[in-house]
């Protein structure tokens, strides 16, 4: 398969990744192999490429917002069939036994592993993932529409769910990048006004455009609007 390979972190440039021929990954007993349709670019990928985050293995294929179709299954897999549309996200494995995992905070597991960091990710034609950490996806959406939801979408959705907001409760969003823009729309859909704080003028304009109850800099006070 063709893949974009990171061999050594360095400042971002057109030569940061090497386009190479790479062996097709073989799924283990509980893994599926995914033929990749699209992989979105996350700021975390850029941090890995530049060395702000240490890759757990080198060389490595970055990318963790993957949409594709199952093209091979391990002999112990049960969830998916060949041709199913699936997503692969940042979190790819946990111990499933520690206190954090048992109470649903698996992202805090000290043994957690991540796509495109501990194992090869989505800047390639195929990748493998444990079927327990793959997402079943609607086949009617395009891969390009779904891919960003597998990181920025997950982050915002999880945070909103854990807030346990009362009906009509206000949502404060500090920083207004892609994740905040997505969760803002979900909050509105659920009847929650949102307030956006950002140092970026373009981010504030976007927040206002999509209906923020208030948008301003972090040192500003929404005052009576709350």
mmCIF file of N, CA, C and O in Angstrom, residues 4-5 10-19 46 49-50:
data_model
loop_
_atom_site.group_PDB
_atom_site.id
_atom_site.type_symbol
_atom_site.label_atom_id
_atom_site.label_comp_id
_atom_site.label_asym_id
_atom_site.label_seq_id
_atom_site.Cartn_x
_atom_site.Cartn_y
_atom_site.Cartn_z
ATOM 1 N N UNK A 4 1.946 7.709 3.939
ATOM 2 C CA UNK A 4 2.748 8.866 4.312
ATOM 3 C C UNK A 4 3.419 8.548 5.653
ATOM 4 O O UNK A 4 2.755 8.399 6.678
ATOM 5 N N UNK A 5 4.739 8.453 5.644
ATOM 6 C CA UNK A 5 5.494 7.936 6.780
ATOM 7 C C UNK A 5 6.293 9.045 7.462
ATOM 8 O O UNK A 5 6.997 9.813 6.798
ATOM 9 N N UNK A 10 10.262 16.892 13.026
ATOM 10 C CA UNK A 10 11.002 18.090 12.633
ATOM 11 C C UNK A 10 9.988 19.194 12.354
ATOM 12 O O UNK A 10 8.792 18.922 12.209
ATOM 13 N N UNK A 11 10.442 20.456 12.291
ATOM 14 C CA UNK A 11 9.510 21.540 11.948
ATOM 15 C C UNK A 11 8.747 21.229 10.658
ATOM 16 O O UNK A 11 9.302 20.676 9.714
ATOM 17 N N UNK A 12 7.481 21.600 10.659
ATOM 18 C CA UNK A 12 6.591 21.255 9.545
ATOM 19 C C UNK A 12 7.098 21.841 8.236
ATOM 20 O O UNK A 12 7.475 23.015 8.161
ATOM 21 N N UNK A 13 7.103 21.003 7.203
ATOM 22 C CA UNK A 13 7.524 21.432 5.868
ATOM 23 C C UNK A 13 6.881 20.499 4.852
ATOM 24 O O UNK A 13 6.304 19.458 5.211
ATOM 25 N N UNK A 14 6.982 20.810 3.546
ATOM 26 C CA UNK A 14 6.438 19.891 2.534
ATOM 27 C C UNK A 14 7.099 18.524 2.545
ATOM 28 O O UNK A 14 6.552 17.568 1.975
ATOM 29 N N UNK A 15 8.262 18.417 3.192
ATOM 30 C CA UNK A 15 8.983 17.143 3.221
ATOM 31 C C UNK A 15 8.872 16.430 4.569
ATOM 32 O O UNK A 15 9.638 15.501 4.849
ATOM 33 N N UNK A 16 7.916 16.836 5.406
ATOM 34 C CA UNK A 16 7.806 16.239 6.745
ATOM 35 C C UNK A 16 7.503 14.747 6.702
ATOM 36 O O UNK A 16 7.954 13.983 7.551
ATOM 37 N N UNK A 17 6.706 14.334 5.710
ATOM 38 C CA UNK A 17 6.331 12.931 5.567
ATOM 39 C C UNK A 17 6.865 12.397 4.241
ATOM 40 O O UNK A 17 6.945 13.126 3.261
ATOM 41 N N UNK A 18 7.203 11.110 4.253
ATOM 42 C CA UNK A 18 7.699 10.455 3.045
ATOM 43 C C UNK A 18 6.606 9.575 2.449
ATOM 44 O O UNK A 18 6.058 8.708 3.157
ATOM 45 N N UNK A 19 6.277 9.785 1.176
ATOM 46 C CA UNK A 19 5.327 8.924 0.486
ATOM 47 C C UNK A 19 6.064 7.652 0.078
ATOM 48 O O UNK A 19 6.991 7.691 -0.730
ATOM 49 N N UNK A 46 -0.125 17.272 13.708
ATOM 50 C CA UNK A 46 0.954 18.229 13.469
ATOM 51 C C UNK A 46 1.904 18.301 14.661
ATOM 52 O O UNK A 46 3.116 18.436 14.495
ATOM 53 N N UNK A 49 4.147 15.317 14.284
ATOM 54 C CA UNK A 49 5.094 15.497 13.179
ATOM 55 C C UNK A 49 6.219 16.449 13.579
ATOM 56 O O UNK A 49 7.385 16.234 13.243
ATOM 57 N N UNK A 50 5.870 17.480 14.349
ATOM 58 C CA UNK A 50 6.861 18.481 14.736
ATOM 59 C C UNK A 50 7.612 18.116 16.013
ATOM 60 O O UNK A 50 8.556 18.812 16.381
#
